Coordinates of C-alpha atoms in Angstrom, one line a residue:
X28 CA 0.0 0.0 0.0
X29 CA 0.9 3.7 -0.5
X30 CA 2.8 5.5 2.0
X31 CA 0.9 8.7 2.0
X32 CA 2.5 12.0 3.1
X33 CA 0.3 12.4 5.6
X34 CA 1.2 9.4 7.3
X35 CA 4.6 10.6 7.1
X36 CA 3.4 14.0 9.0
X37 CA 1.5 11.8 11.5
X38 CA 4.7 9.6 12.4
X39 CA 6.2 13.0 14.1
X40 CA 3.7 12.6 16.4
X41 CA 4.3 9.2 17.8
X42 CA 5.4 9.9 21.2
X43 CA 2.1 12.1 21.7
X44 CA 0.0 9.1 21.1
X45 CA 1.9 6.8 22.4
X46 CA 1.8 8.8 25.4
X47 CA -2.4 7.9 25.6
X48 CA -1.5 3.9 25.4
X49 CA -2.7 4.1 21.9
X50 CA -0.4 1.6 19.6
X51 CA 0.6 3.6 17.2
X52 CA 1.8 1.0 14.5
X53 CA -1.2 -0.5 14.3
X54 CA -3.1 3.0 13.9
X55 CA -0.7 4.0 11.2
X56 CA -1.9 0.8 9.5
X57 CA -5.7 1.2 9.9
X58 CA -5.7 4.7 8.6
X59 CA -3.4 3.6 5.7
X60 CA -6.0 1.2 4.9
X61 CA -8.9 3.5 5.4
X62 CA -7.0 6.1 3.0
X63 CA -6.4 3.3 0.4
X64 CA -10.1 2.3 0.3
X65 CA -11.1 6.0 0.2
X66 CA -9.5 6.0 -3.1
X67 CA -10.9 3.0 -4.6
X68 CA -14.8 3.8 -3.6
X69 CA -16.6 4.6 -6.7
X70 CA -18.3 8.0 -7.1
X71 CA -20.8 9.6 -9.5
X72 CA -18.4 11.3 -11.2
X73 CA -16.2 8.2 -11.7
X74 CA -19.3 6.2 -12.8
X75 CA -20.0 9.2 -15.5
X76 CA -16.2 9.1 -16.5
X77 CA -15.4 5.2 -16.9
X78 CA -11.9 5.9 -18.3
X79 CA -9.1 4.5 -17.1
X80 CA -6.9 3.2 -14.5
X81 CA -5.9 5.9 -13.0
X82 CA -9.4 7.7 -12.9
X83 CA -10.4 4.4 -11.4
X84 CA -7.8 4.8 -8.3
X85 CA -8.1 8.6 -8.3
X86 CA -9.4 10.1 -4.8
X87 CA -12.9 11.4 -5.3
X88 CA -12.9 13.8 -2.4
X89 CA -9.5 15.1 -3.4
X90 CA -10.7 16.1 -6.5
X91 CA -13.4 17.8 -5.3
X92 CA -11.7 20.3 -2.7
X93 CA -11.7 22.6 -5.7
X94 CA -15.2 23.4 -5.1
X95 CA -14.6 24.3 -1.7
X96 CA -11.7 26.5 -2.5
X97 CA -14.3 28.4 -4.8
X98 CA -16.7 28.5 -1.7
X99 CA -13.3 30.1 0.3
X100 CA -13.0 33.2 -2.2
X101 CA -16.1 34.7 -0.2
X102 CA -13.4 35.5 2.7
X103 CA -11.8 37.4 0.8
X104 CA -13.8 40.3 0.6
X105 CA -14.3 40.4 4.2
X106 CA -10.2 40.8 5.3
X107 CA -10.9 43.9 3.2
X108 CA -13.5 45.5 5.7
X109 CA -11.5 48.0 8.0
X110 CA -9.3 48.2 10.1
X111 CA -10.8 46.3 13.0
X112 CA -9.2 42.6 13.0
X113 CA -11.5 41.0 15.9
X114 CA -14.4 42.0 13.8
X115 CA -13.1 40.6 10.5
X116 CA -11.1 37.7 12.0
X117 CA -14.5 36.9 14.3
X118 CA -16.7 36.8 10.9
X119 CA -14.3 35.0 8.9
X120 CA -13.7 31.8 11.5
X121 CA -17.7 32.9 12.2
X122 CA -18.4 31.8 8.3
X123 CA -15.3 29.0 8.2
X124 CA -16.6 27.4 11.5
X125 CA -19.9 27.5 9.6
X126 CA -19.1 25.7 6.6
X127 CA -16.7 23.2 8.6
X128 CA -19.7 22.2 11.1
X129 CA -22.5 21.6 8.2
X130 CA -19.7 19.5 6.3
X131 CA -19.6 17.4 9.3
X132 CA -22.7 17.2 10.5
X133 CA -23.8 15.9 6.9
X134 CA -20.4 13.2 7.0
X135 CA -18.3 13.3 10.0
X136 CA -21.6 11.4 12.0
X137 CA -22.1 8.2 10.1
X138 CA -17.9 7.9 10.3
X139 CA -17.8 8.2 13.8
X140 CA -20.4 6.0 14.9
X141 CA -19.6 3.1 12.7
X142 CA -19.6 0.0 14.2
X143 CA -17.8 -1.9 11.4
X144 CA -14.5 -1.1 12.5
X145 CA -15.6 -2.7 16.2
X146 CA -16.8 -5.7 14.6
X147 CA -14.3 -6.5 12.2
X148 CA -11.1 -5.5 13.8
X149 CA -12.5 -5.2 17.3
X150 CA -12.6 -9.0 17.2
X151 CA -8.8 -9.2 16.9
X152 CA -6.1 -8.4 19.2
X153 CA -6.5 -4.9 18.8
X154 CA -7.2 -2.3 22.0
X155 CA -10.7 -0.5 21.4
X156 CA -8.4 3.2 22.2
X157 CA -6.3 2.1 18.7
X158 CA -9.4 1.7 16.9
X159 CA -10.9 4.9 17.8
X160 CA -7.5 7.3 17.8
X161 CA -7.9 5.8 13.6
X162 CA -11.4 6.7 13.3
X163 CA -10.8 9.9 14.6
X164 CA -7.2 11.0 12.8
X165 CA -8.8 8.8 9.9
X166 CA -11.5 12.4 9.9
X167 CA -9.2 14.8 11.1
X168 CA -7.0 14.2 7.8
X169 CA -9.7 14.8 5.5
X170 CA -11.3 17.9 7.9
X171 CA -7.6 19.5 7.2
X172 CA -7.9 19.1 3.8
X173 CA -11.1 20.6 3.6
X174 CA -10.6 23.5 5.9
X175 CA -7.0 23.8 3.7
X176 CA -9.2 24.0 0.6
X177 CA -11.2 26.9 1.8
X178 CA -8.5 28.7 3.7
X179 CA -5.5 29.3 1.1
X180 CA -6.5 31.3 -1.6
X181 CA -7.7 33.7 2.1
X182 CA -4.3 33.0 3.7
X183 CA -2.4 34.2 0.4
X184 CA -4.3 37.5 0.0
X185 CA -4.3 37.8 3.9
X186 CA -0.1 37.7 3.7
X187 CA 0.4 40.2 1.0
X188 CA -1.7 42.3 2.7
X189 CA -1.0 42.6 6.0
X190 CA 2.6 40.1 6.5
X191 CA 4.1 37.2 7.7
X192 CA 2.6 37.2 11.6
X193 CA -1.3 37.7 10.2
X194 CA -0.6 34.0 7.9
X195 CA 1.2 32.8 11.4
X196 CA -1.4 33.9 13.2
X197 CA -4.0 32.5 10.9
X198 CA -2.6 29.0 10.1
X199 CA -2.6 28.3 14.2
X200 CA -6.1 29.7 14.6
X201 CA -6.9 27.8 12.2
X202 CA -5.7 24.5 13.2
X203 CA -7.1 25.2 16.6
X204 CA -10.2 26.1 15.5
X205 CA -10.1 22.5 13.8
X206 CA -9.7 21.0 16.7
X207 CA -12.6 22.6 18.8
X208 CA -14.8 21.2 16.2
X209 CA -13.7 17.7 16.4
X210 CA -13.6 17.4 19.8
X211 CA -16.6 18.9 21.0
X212 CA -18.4 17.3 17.8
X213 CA -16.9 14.0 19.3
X214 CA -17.6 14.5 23.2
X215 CA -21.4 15.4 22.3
X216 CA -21.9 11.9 20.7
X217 CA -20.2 10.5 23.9
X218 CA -22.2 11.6 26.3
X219 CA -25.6 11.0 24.0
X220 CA -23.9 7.6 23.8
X221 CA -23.6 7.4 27.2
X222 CA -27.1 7.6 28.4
X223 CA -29.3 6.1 25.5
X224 CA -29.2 2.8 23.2
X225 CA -30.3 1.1 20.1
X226 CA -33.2 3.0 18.3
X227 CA -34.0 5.8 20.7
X228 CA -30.5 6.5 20.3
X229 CA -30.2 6.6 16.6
X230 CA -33.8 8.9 17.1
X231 CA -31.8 11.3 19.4
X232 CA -28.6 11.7 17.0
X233 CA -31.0 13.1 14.4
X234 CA -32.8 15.2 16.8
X235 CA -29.1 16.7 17.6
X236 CA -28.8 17.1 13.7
X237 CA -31.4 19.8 14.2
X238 CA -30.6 21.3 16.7
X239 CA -27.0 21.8 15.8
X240 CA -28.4 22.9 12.3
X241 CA -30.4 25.6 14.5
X242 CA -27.3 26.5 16.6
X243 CA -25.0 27.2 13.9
X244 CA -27.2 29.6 12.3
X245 CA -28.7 31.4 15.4
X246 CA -24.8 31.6 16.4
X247 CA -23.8 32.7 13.1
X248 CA -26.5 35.8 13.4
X249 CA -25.5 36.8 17.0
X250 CA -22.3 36.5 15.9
X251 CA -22.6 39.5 13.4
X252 CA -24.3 41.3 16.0
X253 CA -22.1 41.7 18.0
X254 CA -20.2 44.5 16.4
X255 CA -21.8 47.7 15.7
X256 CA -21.3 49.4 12.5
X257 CA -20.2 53.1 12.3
X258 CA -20.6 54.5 8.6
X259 CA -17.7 51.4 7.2
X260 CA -16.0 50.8 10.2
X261 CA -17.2 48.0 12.7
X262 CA -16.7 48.7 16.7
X263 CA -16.7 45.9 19.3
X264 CA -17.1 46.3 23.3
X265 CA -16.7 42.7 25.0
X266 CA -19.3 41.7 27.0
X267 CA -19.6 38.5 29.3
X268 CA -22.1 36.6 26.6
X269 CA -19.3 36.9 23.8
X270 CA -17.4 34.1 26.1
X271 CA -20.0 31.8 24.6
X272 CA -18.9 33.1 20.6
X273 CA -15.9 30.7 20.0
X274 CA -15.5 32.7 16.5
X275 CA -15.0 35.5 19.2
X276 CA -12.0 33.6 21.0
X277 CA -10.2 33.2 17.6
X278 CA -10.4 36.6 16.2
X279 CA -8.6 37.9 20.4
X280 CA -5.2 37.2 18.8
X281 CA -5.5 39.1 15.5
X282 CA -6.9 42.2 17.6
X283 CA -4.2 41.7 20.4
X284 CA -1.1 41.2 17.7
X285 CA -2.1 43.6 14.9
X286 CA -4.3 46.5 16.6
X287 CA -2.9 46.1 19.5
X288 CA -5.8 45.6 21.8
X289 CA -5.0 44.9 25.5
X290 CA -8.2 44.3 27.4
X291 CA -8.8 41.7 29.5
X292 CA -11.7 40.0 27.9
X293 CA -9.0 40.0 24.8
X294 CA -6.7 38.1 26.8
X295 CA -9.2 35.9 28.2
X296 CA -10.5 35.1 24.5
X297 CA -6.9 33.6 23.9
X298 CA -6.9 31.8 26.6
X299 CA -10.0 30.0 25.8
X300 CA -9.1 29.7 21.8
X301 CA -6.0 27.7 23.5
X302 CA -6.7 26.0 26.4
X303 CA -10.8 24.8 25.6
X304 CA -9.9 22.5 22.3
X305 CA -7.0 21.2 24.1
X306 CA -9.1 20.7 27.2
X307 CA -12.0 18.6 24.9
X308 CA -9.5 16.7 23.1
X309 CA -7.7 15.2 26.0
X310 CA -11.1 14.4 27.7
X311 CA -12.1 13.3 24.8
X312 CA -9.4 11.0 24.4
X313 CA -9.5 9.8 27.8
X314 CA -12.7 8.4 27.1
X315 CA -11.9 6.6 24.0
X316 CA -12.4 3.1 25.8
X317 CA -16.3 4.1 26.7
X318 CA -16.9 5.5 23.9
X319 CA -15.9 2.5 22.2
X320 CA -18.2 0.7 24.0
X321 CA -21.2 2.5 24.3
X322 CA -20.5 2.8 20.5
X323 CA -21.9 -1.1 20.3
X324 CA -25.2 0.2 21.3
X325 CA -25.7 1.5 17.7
X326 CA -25.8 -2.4 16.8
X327 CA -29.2 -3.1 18.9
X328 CA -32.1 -3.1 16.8
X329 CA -34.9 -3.4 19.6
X330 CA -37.3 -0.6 19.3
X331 CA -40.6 0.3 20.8
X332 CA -43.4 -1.0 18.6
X333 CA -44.5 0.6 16.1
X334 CA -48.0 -0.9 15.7
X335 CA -49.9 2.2 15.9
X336 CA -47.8 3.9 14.2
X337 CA -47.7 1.1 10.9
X338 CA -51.8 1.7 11.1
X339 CA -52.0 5.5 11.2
X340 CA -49.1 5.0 7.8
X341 CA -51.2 3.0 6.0
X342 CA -54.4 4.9 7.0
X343 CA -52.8 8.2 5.5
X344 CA -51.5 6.0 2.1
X345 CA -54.8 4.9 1.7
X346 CA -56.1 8.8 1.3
X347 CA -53.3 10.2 -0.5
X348 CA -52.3 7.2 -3.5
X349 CA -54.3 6.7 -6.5
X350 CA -53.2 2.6 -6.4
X351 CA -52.7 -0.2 -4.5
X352 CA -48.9 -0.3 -6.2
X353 CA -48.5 3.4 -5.2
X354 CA -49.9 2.7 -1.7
X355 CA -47.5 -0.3 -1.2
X356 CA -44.3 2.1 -2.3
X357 CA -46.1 5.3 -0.3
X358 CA -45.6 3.1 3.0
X359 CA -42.1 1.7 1.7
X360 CA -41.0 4.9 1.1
X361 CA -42.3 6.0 4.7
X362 CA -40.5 3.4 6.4
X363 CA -37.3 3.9 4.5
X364 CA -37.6 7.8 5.5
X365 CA -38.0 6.8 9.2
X366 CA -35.6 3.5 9.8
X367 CA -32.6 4.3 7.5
X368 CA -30.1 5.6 10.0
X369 CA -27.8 7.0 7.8
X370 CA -30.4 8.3 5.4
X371 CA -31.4 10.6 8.3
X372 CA -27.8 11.7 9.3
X373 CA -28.0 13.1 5.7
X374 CA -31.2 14.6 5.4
X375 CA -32.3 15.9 8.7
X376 CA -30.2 18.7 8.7
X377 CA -31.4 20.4 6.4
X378 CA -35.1 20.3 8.2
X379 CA -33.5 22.3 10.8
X380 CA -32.2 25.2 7.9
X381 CA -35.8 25.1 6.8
X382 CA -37.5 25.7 9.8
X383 CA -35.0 28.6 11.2
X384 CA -34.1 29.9 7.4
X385 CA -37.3 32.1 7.3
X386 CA -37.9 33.5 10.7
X387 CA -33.9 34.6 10.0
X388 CA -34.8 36.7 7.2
X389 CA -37.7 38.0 9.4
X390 CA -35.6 39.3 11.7
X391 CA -33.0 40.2 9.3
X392 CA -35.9 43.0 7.9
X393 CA -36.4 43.7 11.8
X394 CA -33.1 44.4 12.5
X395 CA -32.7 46.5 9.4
X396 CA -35.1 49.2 10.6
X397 CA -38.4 48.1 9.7
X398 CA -41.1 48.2 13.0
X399 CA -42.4 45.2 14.1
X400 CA -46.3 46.4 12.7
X401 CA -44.4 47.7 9.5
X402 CA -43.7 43.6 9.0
X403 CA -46.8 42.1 10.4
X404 CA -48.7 44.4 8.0
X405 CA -46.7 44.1 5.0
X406 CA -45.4 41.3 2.8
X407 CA -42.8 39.6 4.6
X408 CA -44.9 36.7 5.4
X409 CA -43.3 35.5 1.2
X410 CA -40.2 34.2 3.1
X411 CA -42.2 31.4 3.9
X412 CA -40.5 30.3 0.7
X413 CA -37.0 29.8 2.2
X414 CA -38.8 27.0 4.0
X415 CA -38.4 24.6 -0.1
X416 CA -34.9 25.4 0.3
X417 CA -34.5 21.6 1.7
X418 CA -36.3 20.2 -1.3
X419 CA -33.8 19.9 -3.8
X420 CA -31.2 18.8 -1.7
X421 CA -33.5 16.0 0.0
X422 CA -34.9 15.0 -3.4
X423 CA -31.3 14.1 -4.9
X424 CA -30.4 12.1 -1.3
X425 CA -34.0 10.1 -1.7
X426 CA -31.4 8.1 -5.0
X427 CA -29.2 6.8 -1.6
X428 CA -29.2 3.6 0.5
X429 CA -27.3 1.9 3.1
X430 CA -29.4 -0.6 1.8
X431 CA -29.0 0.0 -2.1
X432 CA -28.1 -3.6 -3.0
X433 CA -32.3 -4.4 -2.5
X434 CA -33.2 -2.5 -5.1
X435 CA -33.6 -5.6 -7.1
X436 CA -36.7 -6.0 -6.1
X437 CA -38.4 -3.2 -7.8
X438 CA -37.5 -5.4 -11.0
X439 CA -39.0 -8.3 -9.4
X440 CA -42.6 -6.7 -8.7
X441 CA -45.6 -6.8 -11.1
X442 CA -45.6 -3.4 -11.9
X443 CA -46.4 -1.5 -15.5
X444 CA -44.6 2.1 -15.1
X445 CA -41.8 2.9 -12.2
X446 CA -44.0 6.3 -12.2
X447 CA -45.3 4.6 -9.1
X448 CA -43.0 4.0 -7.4
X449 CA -41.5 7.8 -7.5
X450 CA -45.0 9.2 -6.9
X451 CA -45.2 7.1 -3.7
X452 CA -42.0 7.9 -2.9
X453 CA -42.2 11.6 -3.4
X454 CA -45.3 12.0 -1.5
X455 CA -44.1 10.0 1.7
X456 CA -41.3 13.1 1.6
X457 CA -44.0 15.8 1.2
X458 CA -46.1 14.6 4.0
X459 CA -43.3 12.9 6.6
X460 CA -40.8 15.7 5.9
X461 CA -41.8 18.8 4.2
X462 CA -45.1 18.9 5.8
X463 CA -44.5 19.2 9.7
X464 CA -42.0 21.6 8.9
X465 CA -44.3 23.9 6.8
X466 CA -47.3 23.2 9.3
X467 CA -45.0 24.4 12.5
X468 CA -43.5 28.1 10.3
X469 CA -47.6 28.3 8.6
X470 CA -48.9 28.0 12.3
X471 CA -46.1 31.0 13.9
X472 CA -46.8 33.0 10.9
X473 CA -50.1 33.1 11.4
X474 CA -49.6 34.1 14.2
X475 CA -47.8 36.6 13.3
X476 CA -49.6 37.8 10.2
X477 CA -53.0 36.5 10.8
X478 CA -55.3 34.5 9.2
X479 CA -55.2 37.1 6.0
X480 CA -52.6 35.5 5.0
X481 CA -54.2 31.5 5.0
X482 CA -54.7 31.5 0.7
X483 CA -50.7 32.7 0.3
X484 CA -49.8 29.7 2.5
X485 CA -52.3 27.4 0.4
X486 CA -50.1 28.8 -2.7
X487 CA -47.0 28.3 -1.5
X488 CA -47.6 24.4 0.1
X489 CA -49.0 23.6 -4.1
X490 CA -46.0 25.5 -5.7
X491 CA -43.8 23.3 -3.1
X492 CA -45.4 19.7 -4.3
X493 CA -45.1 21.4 -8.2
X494 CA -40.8 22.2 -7.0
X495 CA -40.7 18.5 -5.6
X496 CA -41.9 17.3 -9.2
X497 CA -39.7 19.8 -11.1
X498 CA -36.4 19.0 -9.0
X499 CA -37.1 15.5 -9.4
X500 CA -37.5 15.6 -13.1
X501 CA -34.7 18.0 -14.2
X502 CA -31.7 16.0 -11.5
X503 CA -33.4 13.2 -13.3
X504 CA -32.8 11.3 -10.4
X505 CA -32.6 7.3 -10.4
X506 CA -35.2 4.8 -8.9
X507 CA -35.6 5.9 -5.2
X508 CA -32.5 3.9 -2.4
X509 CA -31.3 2.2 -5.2
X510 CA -27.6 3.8 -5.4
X511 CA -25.7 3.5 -2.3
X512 CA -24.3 6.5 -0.8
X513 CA -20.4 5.8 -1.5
X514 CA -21.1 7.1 -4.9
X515 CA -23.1 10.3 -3.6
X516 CA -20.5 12.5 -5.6
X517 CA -19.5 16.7 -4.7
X518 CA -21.4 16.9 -8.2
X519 CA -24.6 16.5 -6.2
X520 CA -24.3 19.7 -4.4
X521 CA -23.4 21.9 -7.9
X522 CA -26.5 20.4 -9.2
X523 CA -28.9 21.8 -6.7
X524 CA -28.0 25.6 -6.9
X525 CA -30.0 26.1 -10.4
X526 CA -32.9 25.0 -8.3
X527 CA -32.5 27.2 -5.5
X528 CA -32.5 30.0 -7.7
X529 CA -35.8 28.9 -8.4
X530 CA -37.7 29.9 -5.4
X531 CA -36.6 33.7 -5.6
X532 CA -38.3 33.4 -8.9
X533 CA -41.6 31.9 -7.3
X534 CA -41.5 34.0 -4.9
X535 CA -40.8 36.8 -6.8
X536 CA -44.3 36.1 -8.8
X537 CA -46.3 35.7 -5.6
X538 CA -45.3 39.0 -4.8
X539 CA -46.3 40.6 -7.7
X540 CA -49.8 39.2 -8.2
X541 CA -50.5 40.6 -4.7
X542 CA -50.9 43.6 -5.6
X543 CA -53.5 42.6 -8.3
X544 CA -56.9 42.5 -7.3
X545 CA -58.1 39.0 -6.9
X546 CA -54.1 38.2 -7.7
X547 CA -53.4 35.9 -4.8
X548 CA -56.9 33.8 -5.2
X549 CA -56.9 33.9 -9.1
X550 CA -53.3 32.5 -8.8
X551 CA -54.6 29.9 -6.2
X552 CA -57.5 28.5 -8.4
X553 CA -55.0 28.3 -11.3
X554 CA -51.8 26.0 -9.3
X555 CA -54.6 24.3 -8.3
X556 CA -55.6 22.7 -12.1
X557 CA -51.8 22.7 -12.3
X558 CA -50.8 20.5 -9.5
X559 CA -52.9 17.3 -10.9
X560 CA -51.3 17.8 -14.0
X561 CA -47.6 18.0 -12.7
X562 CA -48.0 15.3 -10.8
X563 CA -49.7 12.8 -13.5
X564 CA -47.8 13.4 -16.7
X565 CA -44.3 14.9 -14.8
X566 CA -43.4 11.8 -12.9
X567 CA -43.9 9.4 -15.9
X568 CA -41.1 7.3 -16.7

């Protein structure tokens, strides 16, 4: 096998793990065999591109970092604001930190809590701290990469402009910042580990999705708010809650270094951009043999039943399918949707962005100047539609399985048109997905709004089933769970943004027939002949 630089970067840190009992020969070869298999694991890309050899062994995700360098050229702009480096600093690591935790709450899960490494190498003479010191260097290799990706073309432009000591400065941030992440990412599965088993457990990891998806961007807001803007310069006065901004902490050295700030919440920021991920690794560490075996929870299958539940399923397929082969894949569909572990660790996410996506841009228009009764009364309720911004995304990830290889049975089954089976299949997602989040934002806007604004919420749920149908259509997306998620490629992600620049547009047209008379109910009456159409003669295959 291939003796990879990093390895060779890793071995000058023997002593340090050696120093945690971890044996550090047989790490090196686990994560040289992880890295070898990473290479060979077939993509959608590769599978587009059979050509050769080489393409064959190429490293899919190394390929790919391109994309997130492009992503890292929207720093740029920011080192260019002022003079103030806690403010710029704070909202760059504020927008890296960002990016960094969505990548890993989307991958870094379903790595960490696999079992397979227990079960297959577990059951050799190898301690359970080796096998999770690989798992995690096996992550933090590629969460380098990926943080290097978006950081260098920033770090260039950041040295020509303002020296040597600001790319010093930034590289350790950086790294530090890197290892907050992974071991507090790491230490919160622990302790939810810790305490639960089997299926609730696998229930409560996705519920953590959320509300890590909700974190980050409620952090990400007060984050920005806590500088105040004074014509183009930004001013910052610590306060106590900024202890809890860990963008904050890694911005203190910039503003200590280069402006030359000397307060003592500066110097207390340091201290926790140094000491906290240190402190959560080595706990984190320390408790590699628990976590280990708390890990083998993941592998009990014993759940509460479900009987009630399996009637209520096939009470609702029964109103909202057209046939009994629709019906059957309606409650298939349903029951992929809510069983399939890591189908959930991909998808759930992006429920929490939907649900806290809107009420941001709320209070983005709030913040901005407008009155509270200026945005009750007015038109903001539209930004309902930030709300389909987890469609496309979850439509493309409805292709993937853990499962995939049983997708021979949809060859198998009496059935005249697969059109069924994505019909089924797409309504299970409307109504176990999309639904309860637009039914929780339709209720608080209403709230908010009243009940004046009842037909625009009626439009907006039948433009959302018309968007399922177009998004479906256009990624021309295979037979649903059929491909299995290895060959999920970074393609996916480009192929989504011509979609999202379709909801602007709807709700661009919303807005304007508003202020028609009869606009809003003429345009009701109309997407209401239009959705039966869509959905018989757009999901025909």
């Amino acid at each position: 096998m291939k003796n990879y630089q990093t390895l060779k970067i890793l071995d000058l840190f023997r002593k340090l793990f050696e120093g945690f009992e971890i044996d550090y020969p047989t790490m090196r070869r686990m994560i040289q065999v992880k890295l070898t298999m990473d290479g060979r694991r077939p993509t959608t890309i590769m599978s587009q591109n059979m050509g050769g050899e080489k393409k064959k062994d190429a490293n899919q995700f190394l390929k790919s970092l391109w994309f997130y360098a492009f992503i890292g050229l929207t720093l740029i702009p920011i080192l260019f604001i002022g003079d103030n480096f806690m403010f710029k600093m704070s909202l760059i690591f504020g927008v890296l930190m960002f990016l960094i935790m969505t990548a890993m709450i989307s991958d870094f899960s379903s790595v960490l809590l696999d079992v397979r490494d227990q079960t297959v190498i577990g059951t050799r003479p190898v301690d359970s701290r080796t096998i999770s010191a690989a798992r995690a260097i096996h992550v933090t290799i590629y969460l380098l990469f990926l943080t290097a990706a978006i950081v260098v073309v920033p770090l260039i432009v950041g040295v020509v402009q303002f020296g040597v000591i600001f790319g010093l400065l930034f590289v350790v941030t950086v790294l530090f910042s890197d290892l907050f992440i992974v071991a507090i990412t790491a230490l919160l599965y622990y302790v939810i580990l810790k305490f639960f088993g089997g299926e609730r457990l696998r229930d409560i990891i996705n519920y953590v999705q959320i509300g890590l998806s909700f974190t980050i961007v409620v952090g990400y807001q007060v984050l920005a708010r806590a500088f105040e803007f004074q014509g183009i310069e930004a001013s910052f006065e610590p306060a106590w809650w900024n202890i809890f901004l860990p963008p904050v902490w890694f911005g203190a050295p910039f503003a200590v270094i280069l402006n030359g700030a000397s307060g003592v919440y500066d110097y207390l920021f340091i201290a926790l951009a140094l000491l906290i991920p240190i402190l959560a690794l080595w706990i984190y560490l320390s408790l590699l043999p628990t976590f280990e075996k708390n890990l083998l929870k993941l592998m009990d299958q014993s759940g509460p039943s479900k009987k009630k539940t399996k009637k209520g399923i096939s009470r609702l397929a029964t109103l909202l399918t057209t046939s009994k082969e629709e019906h059957a894949f309606y409650q298939f569909a349903e029951r992929m949707l809510k069983n399939e572990r890591d189908l959930k660790l991909k998808i759930y996410p992006s429920l929490g962005f939907a649900i806290i996506f809107p009420f941001v841009f709320l209070y983005n228009g709030y913040s901005a100047g407008q009155s509270f009764e200026s945005i009750t009364s007015g038109r903001m309720y539209l930004t309902i539609y930030a709300s389909m911004m987890m469609i496309p995304g979850i439509v493309i990830m409805l292709q993937y399985s853990s499962k995939s290889k049983g997708s021979w049975i949809y060859h198998v089954t009496p059935i005249k048109h697969y059109g069924v089976i994505i019909k089924g299949t797409l309504k299970a997602f409307l109504t176990r997905l999309f639904a309860p989040v637009f039914i929780v934002i339709s209720i608080l806007y209403g709230l908010l709004f009243g009940i004046r604004i009842i037909p625009d919420l009626l439009i907006v749920l039948l433009i959302a089933i018309i968007y399922s149908v177009i998004c479906f259509r256009i990624l021309k997306g295979t037979l649903p769970f059929s491909q299995p998620f290895e060959s999920a490629g970074q393609s996916d992600g480009w192929k989504t943004i011509p979609f999202a620049l379709l909801i602007p547009v709807f709700g661009g047209i919303h807005f304007a027939l508003t202020y028609l008379p009869f606009g809003t109910w003429a345009y009701l009456f109309i997407l209401l002949l239009i959705v039966p159409l869509t959905w018989q003669k757009g999901l025909q295959r």
